[in-house]
mmCIF file of N, CA and C in Angstrom:
data_model
loop_
_atom_site.group_PDB
_atom_site.id
_atom_site.type_symbol
_atom_site.label_atom_id
_atom_site.label_comp_id
_atom_site.label_asym_id
_atom_site.label_seq_id
_atom_site.Cartn_x
_atom_site.Cartn_y
_atom_site.Cartn_z
ATOM 1 N N VAL H 117 11.700 -11.706 13.203
ATOM 2 C CA VAL H 117 10.273 -10.598 12.461
ATOM 3 C C VAL H 117 9.697 -11.348 11.490
ATOM 4 N N GLN H 118 8.268 -11.454 11.708
ATOM 5 C CA GLN H 118 7.628 -11.940 11.080
ATOM 6 C C GLN H 118 6.370 -11.220 10.500
ATOM 7 N N LEU H 119 6.228 -11.203 8.957
ATOM 8 C CA LEU H 119 4.299 -10.720 9.083
ATOM 9 C C LEU H 119 3.722 -11.819 8.074
ATOM 10 N N GLN H 120 2.387 -11.799 9.130
ATOM 11 C CA GLN H 120 1.891 -12.926 9.016
ATOM 12 C C GLN H 120 0.404 -12.642 8.393
ATOM 13 N N ALA H 121 0.198 -12.850 6.996
ATOM 14 C CA ALA H 121 -0.425 -12.190 6.111
ATOM 15 C C ALA H 121 -2.162 -13.838 6.408
ATOM 16 N N SER H 122 -3.227 -13.214 6.339
ATOM 17 C CA SER H 122 -4.538 -14.408 5.784
ATOM 18 C C SER H 122 -5.520 -13.414 5.434
ATOM 19 N N GLY H 123 -6.586 -14.226 4.981
ATOM 20 C CA GLY H 123 -7.647 -13.722 4.312
ATOM 21 C C GLY H 123 -7.901 -13.755 3.103
ATOM 22 N N GLY H 124 -6.804 -14.558 2.223
ATOM 23 C CA GLY H 124 -6.920 -14.543 0.853
ATOM 24 C C GLY H 124 -7.836 -15.240 0.576
ATOM 25 N N GLY H 125 -8.382 -15.717 -1.030
ATOM 26 C CA GLY H 125 -9.193 -16.683 -1.224
ATOM 27 C C GLY H 125 -9.588 -16.396 -2.462
ATOM 28 N N LEU H 126 -11.237 -16.883 -2.929
ATOM 29 C CA LEU H 126 -11.432 -17.269 -3.950
ATOM 30 C C LEU H 126 -12.910 -16.088 -3.962
ATOM 31 N N VAL H 127 -13.424 -15.547 -4.715
ATOM 32 C CA VAL H 127 -14.235 -14.419 -4.799
ATOM 33 C C VAL H 127 -15.044 -14.242 -5.937
ATOM 34 N N GLN H 128 -16.467 -14.629 -6.057
ATOM 35 C CA GLN H 128 -17.020 -14.005 -7.347
ATOM 36 C C GLN H 128 -16.947 -12.304 -7.686
ATOM 37 N N ALA H 129 -17.130 -11.829 -8.581
ATOM 38 C CA ALA H 129 -16.946 -10.135 -9.033
ATOM 39 C C ALA H 129 -17.919 -9.866 -7.943
ATOM 40 N N GLY H 130 -17.661 -8.934 -7.580
ATOM 41 C CA GLY H 130 -18.648 -7.697 -6.607
ATOM 42 C C GLY H 130 -19.157 -8.404 -5.322
ATOM 43 N N GLY H 131 -18.395 -9.320 -5.216
ATOM 44 C CA GLY H 131 -17.993 -9.839 -3.587
ATOM 45 C C GLY H 131 -16.844 -9.042 -2.642
ATOM 46 N N SER H 132 -16.750 -9.593 -1.527
ATOM 47 C CA SER H 132 -15.716 -8.968 -0.269
ATOM 48 C C SER H 132 -14.959 -10.003 0.014
ATOM 49 N N LEU H 133 -13.718 -8.995 0.438
ATOM 50 C CA LEU H 133 -12.765 -10.201 1.152
ATOM 51 C C LEU H 133 -12.203 -9.162 2.163
ATOM 52 N N THR H 134 -12.131 -9.477 3.808
ATOM 53 C CA THR H 134 -10.727 -9.218 4.410
ATOM 54 C C THR H 134 -9.852 -9.790 4.424
ATOM 55 N N LEU H 135 -8.639 -8.910 4.581
ATOM 56 C CA LEU H 135 -7.538 -9.435 4.233
ATOM 57 C C LEU H 135 -6.618 -8.830 6.040
ATOM 58 N N SER H 136 -5.626 -9.519 6.614
ATOM 59 C CA SER H 136 -5.336 -9.243 7.846
ATOM 60 C C SER H 136 -4.006 -9.507 8.379
ATOM 61 N N CYS H 137 -2.921 -9.218 8.639
ATOM 62 C CA CYS H 137 -1.791 -9.351 8.929
ATOM 63 C C CYS H 137 -1.490 -8.674 10.124
ATOM 64 N N VAL H 138 -0.419 -9.790 10.877
ATOM 65 C CA VAL H 138 -0.192 -9.336 12.108
ATOM 66 C C VAL H 138 1.705 -9.313 12.305
ATOM 67 N N ALA H 139 2.305 -7.916 12.679
ATOM 68 C CA ALA H 139 3.325 -8.370 12.753
ATOM 69 C C ALA H 139 3.695 -8.746 14.134
ATOM 70 N N SER H 140 5.035 -9.948 14.174
ATOM 71 C CA SER H 140 4.799 -10.359 15.185
ATOM 72 C C SER H 140 7.150 -10.183 15.416
ATOM 73 N N GLY H 141 7.236 -9.719 16.575
ATOM 74 C CA GLY H 141 8.264 -9.862 16.677
ATOM 75 C C GLY H 141 8.988 -8.620 17.745
ATOM 76 N N SER H 142 9.778 -8.698 18.451
ATOM 77 C CA SER H 142 10.085 -7.568 19.736
ATOM 78 C C SER H 142 10.558 -6.147 18.711
ATOM 79 N N ILE H 143 10.760 -6.445 17.432
ATOM 80 C CA ILE H 143 10.863 -5.116 16.908
ATOM 81 C C ILE H 143 10.334 -4.030 16.487
ATOM 82 N N PHE H 144 9.018 -4.928 16.505
ATOM 83 C CA PHE H 144 7.793 -4.263 16.092
ATOM 84 C C PHE H 144 7.093 -3.578 17.638
ATOM 85 N N SER H 145 7.066 -4.528 18.507
ATOM 86 C CA SER H 145 6.321 -4.081 19.696
ATOM 87 C C SER H 145 7.441 -2.910 20.152
ATOM 88 N N ASP H 146 8.560 -2.785 20.340
ATOM 89 C CA ASP H 146 9.367 -1.541 21.125
ATOM 90 C C ASP H 146 9.786 -0.603 19.934
ATOM 91 N N THR H 147 9.616 -0.453 18.832
ATOM 92 C CA THR H 147 9.837 0.542 17.786
ATOM 93 C C THR H 147 8.496 0.147 16.705
ATOM 94 N N PRO H 148 7.264 0.649 17.081
ATOM 95 C CA PRO H 148 6.461 0.413 15.967
ATOM 96 C C PRO H 148 6.578 0.909 14.279
ATOM 97 N N PRO H 149 5.949 0.315 14.076
ATOM 98 C CA PRO H 149 5.981 0.921 12.211
ATOM 99 C C PRO H 149 5.501 2.205 11.827
ATOM 100 N N GLY H 150 6.431 2.624 11.384
ATOM 101 C CA GLY H 150 5.700 4.289 10.680
ATOM 102 C C GLY H 150 4.621 4.424 10.061
ATOM 103 N N ILE H 151 5.056 2.557 8.992
ATOM 104 C CA ILE H 151 3.498 2.874 8.255
ATOM 105 C C ILE H 151 3.343 1.493 8.341
ATOM 106 N N MET H 152 2.142 0.909 7.773
ATOM 107 C CA MET H 152 1.648 -0.555 7.859
ATOM 108 C C MET H 152 1.025 -0.272 6.217
ATOM 109 N N ALA H 153 1.612 -1.363 5.364
ATOM 110 C CA ALA H 153 0.594 -0.818 3.723
ATOM 111 C C ALA H 153 0.497 -2.308 3.517
ATOM 112 N N TRP H 154 -0.275 -2.438 2.482
ATOM 113 C CA TRP H 154 -0.636 -3.441 1.437
ATOM 114 C C TRP H 154 0.037 -3.440 0.304
ATOM 115 N N TYR H 155 0.547 -3.875 -0.740
ATOM 116 C CA TYR H 155 1.083 -4.156 -1.995
ATOM 117 C C TYR H 155 -0.001 -5.882 -2.440
ATOM 118 N N ARG H 156 0.256 -5.309 -3.598
ATOM 119 C CA ARG H 156 -0.012 -6.738 -4.921
ATOM 120 C C ARG H 156 0.776 -6.612 -6.403
ATOM 121 N N GLN H 157 0.977 -7.832 -6.103
ATOM 122 C CA GLN H 157 1.452 -7.945 -7.691
ATOM 123 C C GLN H 157 0.666 -9.289 -8.433
ATOM 124 N N SER H 158 0.295 -9.133 -9.571
ATOM 125 C CA SER H 158 -0.132 -9.845 -10.378
ATOM 126 C C SER H 158 0.574 -10.252 -11.352
ATOM 127 N N PRO H 159 0.740 -11.335 -11.954
ATOM 128 C CA PRO H 159 1.761 -12.386 -12.958
ATOM 129 C C PRO H 159 1.817 -11.275 -14.260
ATOM 130 N N GLY H 160 2.849 -10.865 -14.421
ATOM 131 C CA GLY H 160 3.728 -9.959 -15.405
ATOM 132 C C GLY H 160 3.432 -8.326 -15.007
ATOM 133 N N ASN H 161 3.427 -7.705 -13.977
ATOM 134 C CA ASN H 161 3.066 -6.949 -13.679
ATOM 135 C C ASN H 161 4.273 -6.358 -12.026
ATOM 136 N N GLU H 162 4.729 -5.413 -12.223
ATOM 137 C CA GLU H 162 5.384 -4.958 -11.083
ATOM 138 C C GLU H 162 4.721 -4.645 -9.753
ATOM 139 N N ARG H 163 4.569 -5.116 -8.762
ATOM 140 C CA ARG H 163 3.993 -4.785 -7.306
ATOM 141 C C ARG H 163 4.049 -3.290 -7.683
ATOM 142 N N GLU H 164 2.860 -3.584 -6.769
ATOM 143 C CA GLU H 164 2.028 -2.226 -6.645
ATOM 144 C C GLU H 164 1.892 -1.237 -5.242
ATOM 145 N N LEU H 165 1.656 -0.672 -4.418
ATOM 146 C CA LEU H 165 0.631 -0.255 -3.775
ATOM 147 C C LEU H 165 -0.729 -0.004 -3.415
ATOM 148 N N VAL H 166 -1.084 -0.897 -2.900
ATOM 149 C CA VAL H 166 -2.586 -0.822 -2.572
ATOM 150 C C VAL H 166 -3.241 0.160 -1.526
ATOM 151 N N ALA H 167 -2.973 0.343 -0.277
ATOM 152 C CA ALA H 167 -3.081 0.506 0.693
ATOM 153 C C ALA H 167 -2.026 1.288 1.353
ATOM 154 N N GLU H 168 -2.049 2.196 2.271
ATOM 155 C CA GLU H 168 -1.037 2.454 3.292
ATOM 156 C C GLU H 168 -1.611 3.739 4.414
ATOM 157 N N ILE H 169 -0.900 3.184 5.856
ATOM 158 C CA ILE H 169 -1.784 3.655 6.747
ATOM 159 C C ILE H 169 -0.877 4.189 7.923
ATOM 160 N N ASP H 170 -0.090 5.098 8.460
ATOM 161 C CA ASP H 170 0.354 5.568 9.086
ATOM 162 C C ASP H 170 -0.253 5.429 10.843
ATOM 163 N N TYR H 171 1.310 5.493 11.258
ATOM 164 C CA TYR H 171 0.871 5.082 12.802
ATOM 165 C C TYR H 171 -0.523 5.772 13.443
ATOM 166 N N TYR H 172 -0.379 7.483 12.857
ATOM 167 C CA TYR H 172 -2.023 8.003 13.786
ATOM 168 C C TYR H 172 -3.386 7.945 12.708
ATOM 169 N N GLY H 173 -3.446 6.512 11.712
ATOM 170 C CA GLY H 173 -4.216 6.400 11.088
ATOM 171 C C GLY H 173 -4.456 7.317 10.023
ATOM 172 N N ARG H 174 -3.693 8.066 9.483
ATOM 173 C CA ARG H 174 -3.872 8.385 7.804
ATOM 174 C C ARG H 174 -3.745 7.716 6.917
ATOM 175 N N THR H 175 -4.532 8.056 6.034
ATOM 176 C CA THR H 175 -4.592 6.683 4.645
ATOM 177 C C THR H 175 -4.076 7.322 3.420
ATOM 178 N N ASN H 176 -3.608 6.529 2.721
ATOM 179 C CA ASN H 176 -3.139 6.824 1.279
ATOM 180 C C ASN H 176 -3.641 5.152 0.238
ATOM 181 N N TYR H 177 -4.563 5.550 -0.760
ATOM 182 C CA TYR H 177 -4.773 4.676 -1.594
ATOM 183 C C TYR H 177 -4.882 4.697 -2.984
ATOM 184 N N ALA H 178 -4.565 3.486 -3.660
ATOM 185 C CA ALA H 178 -4.069 3.863 -5.009
ATOM 186 C C ALA H 178 -5.455 3.974 -5.753
ATOM 187 N N ASP H 179 -5.885 4.906 -7.016
ATOM 188 C CA ASP H 179 -6.786 5.449 -7.723
ATOM 189 C C ASP H 179 -7.672 4.404 -7.471
ATOM 190 N N SER H 180 -7.112 2.999 -8.229
ATOM 191 C CA SER H 180 -7.871 2.085 -8.632
ATOM 192 C C SER H 180 -8.700 1.091 -7.327
ATOM 193 N N VAL H 181 -8.055 1.448 -6.539
ATOM 194 C CA VAL H 181 -9.050 0.931 -4.959
ATOM 195 C C VAL H 181 -9.931 2.038 -4.315
ATOM 196 N N ARG H 182 -9.811 3.145 -4.555
ATOM 197 C CA ARG H 182 -10.024 4.387 -3.720
ATOM 198 C C ARG H 182 -11.802 4.291 -3.340
ATOM 199 N N GLY H 183 -12.279 3.862 -2.434
ATOM 200 C CA GLY H 183 -14.241 4.145 -2.114
ATOM 201 C C GLY H 183 -14.086 2.517 -2.726
ATOM 202 N N ARG H 184 -13.119 1.914 -2.819
ATOM 203 C CA ARG H 184 -13.773 0.103 -2.653
ATOM 204 C C ARG H 184 -12.792 -0.239 -1.554
ATOM 205 N N PHE H 185 -11.352 -0.194 -1.042
ATOM 206 C CA PHE H 185 -11.190 -1.197 -0.110
ATOM 207 C C PHE H 185 -10.992 0.588 1.028
ATOM 208 N N ILE H 186 -10.763 -0.760 2.369
ATOM 209 C CA ILE H 186 -10.481 0.437 3.568
ATOM 210 C C ILE H 186 -9.396 -0.347 4.409
ATOM 211 N N ILE H 187 -8.163 0.439 4.586
ATOM 212 C CA ILE H 187 -6.898 -0.107 5.184
ATOM 213 C C ILE H 187 -7.383 0.436 6.694
ATOM 214 N N SER H 188 -6.819 -0.695 7.954
ATOM 215 C CA SER H 188 -7.235 0.360 9.289
ATOM 216 C C SER H 188 -6.012 -0.779 10.156
ATOM 217 N N ARG H 189 -5.941 -0.293 11.081
ATOM 218 C CA ARG H 189 -4.733 -0.876 11.989
ATOM 219 C C ARG H 189 -4.957 -0.661 13.226
ATOM 220 N N SER H 190 -4.347 -1.482 14.325
ATOM 221 C CA SER H 190 -4.476 -1.732 15.588
ATOM 222 C C SER H 190 -3.340 -1.323 16.152
ATOM 223 N N ASN H 191 -2.613 -0.544 16.481
ATOM 224 C CA ASN H 191 -1.127 -0.243 16.742
ATOM 225 C C ASN H 191 -0.727 -0.932 18.015
ATOM 226 N N SER H 192 -1.995 -1.235 18.914
ATOM 227 C CA SER H 192 -1.746 -2.007 20.376
ATOM 228 C C SER H 192 -1.585 -3.608 20.321
ATOM 229 N N ARG H 193 -1.895 -3.899 18.995
ATOM 230 C CA ARG H 193 -1.944 -5.178 18.547
ATOM 231 C C ARG H 193 -0.786 -5.303 17.444
ATOM 232 N N ASN H 194 -0.209 -4.370 16.499
ATOM 233 C CA ASN H 194 0.445 -4.479 15.717
ATOM 234 C C ASN H 194 0.052 -5.135 14.483
ATOM 235 N N THR H 195 -1.104 -4.816 13.860
ATOM 236 C CA THR H 195 -1.903 -5.645 12.954
ATOM 237 C C THR H 195 -2.586 -4.874 12.045
ATOM 238 N N VAL H 196 -2.843 -5.292 10.273
ATOM 239 C CA VAL H 196 -3.262 -3.979 9.532
ATOM 240 C C VAL H 196 -4.513 -4.854 9.149
ATOM 241 N N ALA H 197 -5.091 -4.536 8.231
ATOM 242 C CA ALA H 197 -6.214 -5.036 7.925
ATOM 243 C C ALA H 197 -6.573 -4.192 6.506
ATOM 244 N N LEU H 198 -7.283 -5.295 5.432
ATOM 245 C CA LEU H 198 -7.574 -4.340 4.426
ATOM 246 C C LEU H 198 -8.867 -5.449 4.128
ATOM 247 N N GLN H 199 -10.074 -4.353 4.250
ATOM 248 C CA GLN H 199 -11.412 -4.576 3.469
ATOM 249 C C GLN H 199 -11.467 -4.369 2.500
ATOM 250 N N MET H 200 -11.827 -5.153 1.753
ATOM 251 C CA MET H 200 -12.362 -5.424 0.109
ATOM 252 C C MET H 200 -13.400 -5.299 -0.348
ATOM 253 N N ASP H 201 -14.326 -4.868 -0.703
ATOM 254 C CA ASP H 201 -15.450 -4.599 -1.124
ATOM 255 C C ASP H 201 -15.670 -4.220 -2.781
ATOM 256 N N ASN H 202 -16.578 -5.072 -3.417
ATOM 257 C CA ASN H 202 -16.886 -4.758 -4.992
ATOM 258 C C ASN H 202 -15.632 -5.158 -5.797
ATOM 259 N N LEU H 203 -15.306 -6.487 -5.242
ATOM 260 C CA LEU H 203 -13.954 -7.167 -6.202
ATOM 261 C C LEU H 203 -14.477 -6.863 -7.535
ATOM 262 N N THR H 204 -13.160 -6.785 -8.679
ATOM 263 C CA THR H 204 -12.830 -7.186 -10.033
ATOM 264 C C THR H 204 -12.110 -8.002 -10.302
ATOM 265 N N PRO H 205 -12.230 -9.092 -11.540
ATOM 266 C CA PRO H 205 -11.183 -9.570 -11.716
ATOM 267 C C PRO H 205 -9.980 -8.684 -11.482
ATOM 268 N N ASP H 206 -9.828 -7.496 -12.012
ATOM 269 C CA ASP H 206 -8.349 -6.762 -11.913
ATOM 270 C C ASP H 206 -7.795 -6.789 -10.742
ATOM 271 N N ASP H 207 -8.579 -7.419 -9.251
ATOM 272 C CA ASP H 207 -8.114 -6.742 -8.049
ATOM 273 C C ASP H 207 -7.260 -8.768 -7.873
ATOM 274 N N THR H 208 -7.422 -9.555 -8.805
ATOM 275 C CA THR H 208 -6.560 -10.412 -8.698
ATOM 276 C C THR H 208 -4.790 -10.163 -8.650
ATOM 277 N N ALA H 209 -4.693 -10.806 -8.006
ATOM 278 C CA ALA H 209 -3.354 -10.711 -7.384
ATOM 279 C C ALA H 209 -2.638 -11.793 -6.299
ATOM 280 N N VAL H 210 -1.264 -11.239 -5.978
ATOM 281 C CA VAL H 210 -0.723 -12.057 -4.536
ATOM 282 C C VAL H 210 -0.798 -10.700 -3.474
ATOM 283 N N TYR H 211 -1.366 -9.882 -2.724
ATOM 284 C CA TYR H 211 -1.702 -9.541 -1.580
ATOM 285 C C TYR H 211 -0.424 -9.061 -0.575
ATOM 286 N N TYR H 212 0.695 -8.463 -0.383
ATOM 287 C CA TYR H 212 1.636 -8.322 0.558
ATOM 288 C C TYR H 212 1.569 -7.354 1.431
ATOM 289 N N CYS H 213 1.545 -7.620 2.928
ATOM 290 C CA CYS H 213 1.764 -6.853 3.988
ATOM 291 C C CYS H 213 3.049 -6.464 3.733
ATOM 292 N N ASN H 214 3.514 -5.274 4.080
ATOM 293 C CA ASN H 214 4.064 -4.702 4.823
ATOM 294 C C ASN H 214 4.173 -3.644 5.831
ATOM 295 N N ALA H 215 5.635 -3.564 6.628
ATOM 296 C CA ALA H 215 5.553 -2.578 7.862
ATOM 297 C C ALA H 215 6.970 -2.113 7.429
ATOM 298 N N ARG H 216 7.326 -1.095 7.696
ATOM 299 C CA ARG H 216 8.658 0.008 7.561
ATOM 300 C C ARG H 216 8.693 1.319 8.701
ATOM 301 N N ARG H 217 9.688 1.361 8.461
ATOM 302 C CA ARG H 217 10.095 2.508 9.701
ATOM 303 C C ARG H 217 11.229 3.274 9.165
ATOM 304 N N ALA H 218 11.194 4.751 8.792
ATOM 305 C CA ALA H 218 11.613 6.158 8.665
ATOM 306 C C ALA H 218 12.914 6.083 9.840
ATOM 307 N N ASN H 219 12.382 6.131 10.890
ATOM 308 C CA ASN H 219 13.656 6.518 11.837
ATOM 309 C C ASN H 219 13.968 5.417 12.425
ATOM 310 N N ARG H 220 15.157 5.288 12.943
ATOM 311 C CA ARG H 220 15.817 4.133 13.652
ATOM 312 C C ARG H 220 15.335 3.671 14.697
ATOM 313 N N PRO H 221 15.002 2.213 14.909
ATOM 314 C CA PRO H 221 15.872 1.352 13.706
ATOM 315 C C PRO H 221 15.077 0.912 12.187
ATOM 316 N N VAL H 222 15.526 1.590 11.232
ATOM 317 C CA VAL H 222 15.064 1.371 10.054
ATOM 318 C C VAL H 222 14.509 -0.136 9.536
ATOM 319 N N TYR H 223 13.244 -0.173 9.203
ATOM 320 C CA TYR H 223 13.398 -1.966 8.590
ATOM 321 C C TYR H 223 11.779 -1.391 7.794
ATOM 322 N N ASP H 224 11.975 -1.929 6.571
ATOM 323 C CA ASP H 224 10.947 -2.551 5.444
ATOM 324 C C ASP H 224 11.036 -3.703 5.380
ATOM 325 N N VAL H 225 9.896 -4.164 5.771
ATOM 326 C CA VAL H 225 9.565 -5.834 5.721
ATOM 327 C C VAL H 225 8.439 -6.150 5.180
ATOM 328 N N TYR H 226 8.124 -7.316 4.741
ATOM 329 C CA TYR H 226 7.257 -8.201 3.524
ATOM 330 C C TYR H 226 6.906 -9.236 4.199
ATOM 331 N N GLY H 227 5.700 -9.323 3.919
ATOM 332 C CA GLY H 227 4.768 -10.989 4.501
ATOM 333 C C GLY H 227 5.188 -11.780 3.081
ATOM 334 N N ARG H 228 4.782 -12.963 3.398
ATOM 335 C CA ARG H 228 5.164 -14.037 2.264
ATOM 336 C C ARG H 228 3.776 -13.610 1.534
ATOM 337 N N GLY H 229 2.788 -13.236 1.613
ATOM 338 C CA GLY H 229 1.635 -12.966 0.487
ATOM 339 C C GLY H 229 0.838 -14.006 0.676
ATOM 340 N N THR H 230 -0.499 -13.405 0.246
ATOM 341 C CA THR H 230 -1.600 -14.281 0.345
ATOM 342 C C THR H 230 -2.418 -13.808 -1.357
ATOM 343 N N GLN H 231 -2.779 -14.884 -1.546
ATOM 344 C CA GLN H 231 -3.249 -14.615 -3.243
ATOM 345 C C GLN H 231 -5.054 -14.240 -2.897
ATOM 346 N N VAL H 232 -5.441 -13.924 -3.914
ATOM 347 C CA VAL H 232 -6.625 -12.976 -3.983
ATOM 348 C C VAL H 232 -7.103 -13.539 -5.291
ATOM 349 N N THR H 233 -8.002 -14.293 -5.703
ATOM 350 C CA THR H 233 -8.657 -14.415 -6.997
ATOM 351 C C THR H 233 -10.162 -14.392 -7.064
ATOM 352 N N VAL H 234 -10.434 -13.412 -7.966
ATOM 353 C CA VAL H 234 -11.771 -12.780 -8.411
ATOM 354 C C VAL H 234 -12.199 -12.844 -9.733
ATOM 355 N N SER H 235 -13.390 -14.298 -9.594
ATOM 356 C CA SER H 235 -13.776 -14.568 -10.988
ATOM 357 C C SER H 235 -14.969 -13.664 -11.472
ATOM 358 N N SER H 236 -14.668 -13.951 -12.713
ATOM 359 C CA SER H 236 -15.865 -12.791 -13.364
ATOM 360 C C SER H 236 -17.069 -13.771 -13.455
#
């Protein structure tokens, strides 16, 4: 099983980026994730939830990104995206894709992360 994230990079403050993540592996196709999410971690800080979306499209956002970021997913393709607008230097972090399922088979999988750097 694998989560492959892409779309990170360097952008100026006020700019936009879109992150994408593909969940590949038969377990994701046979038993889709209940939740797909994006987390981030900056140096010296703990990993924090940025946004999450359930199978039915219900979303939850961190207060710091609400109104600027939009999470979306495709259940048929097992992908999740994060549209990030009006970026600030505080958004600089490694962003991790997450897929988890609370019902059997239970899983909680993270991808390798993609760097987002916002310059002032």
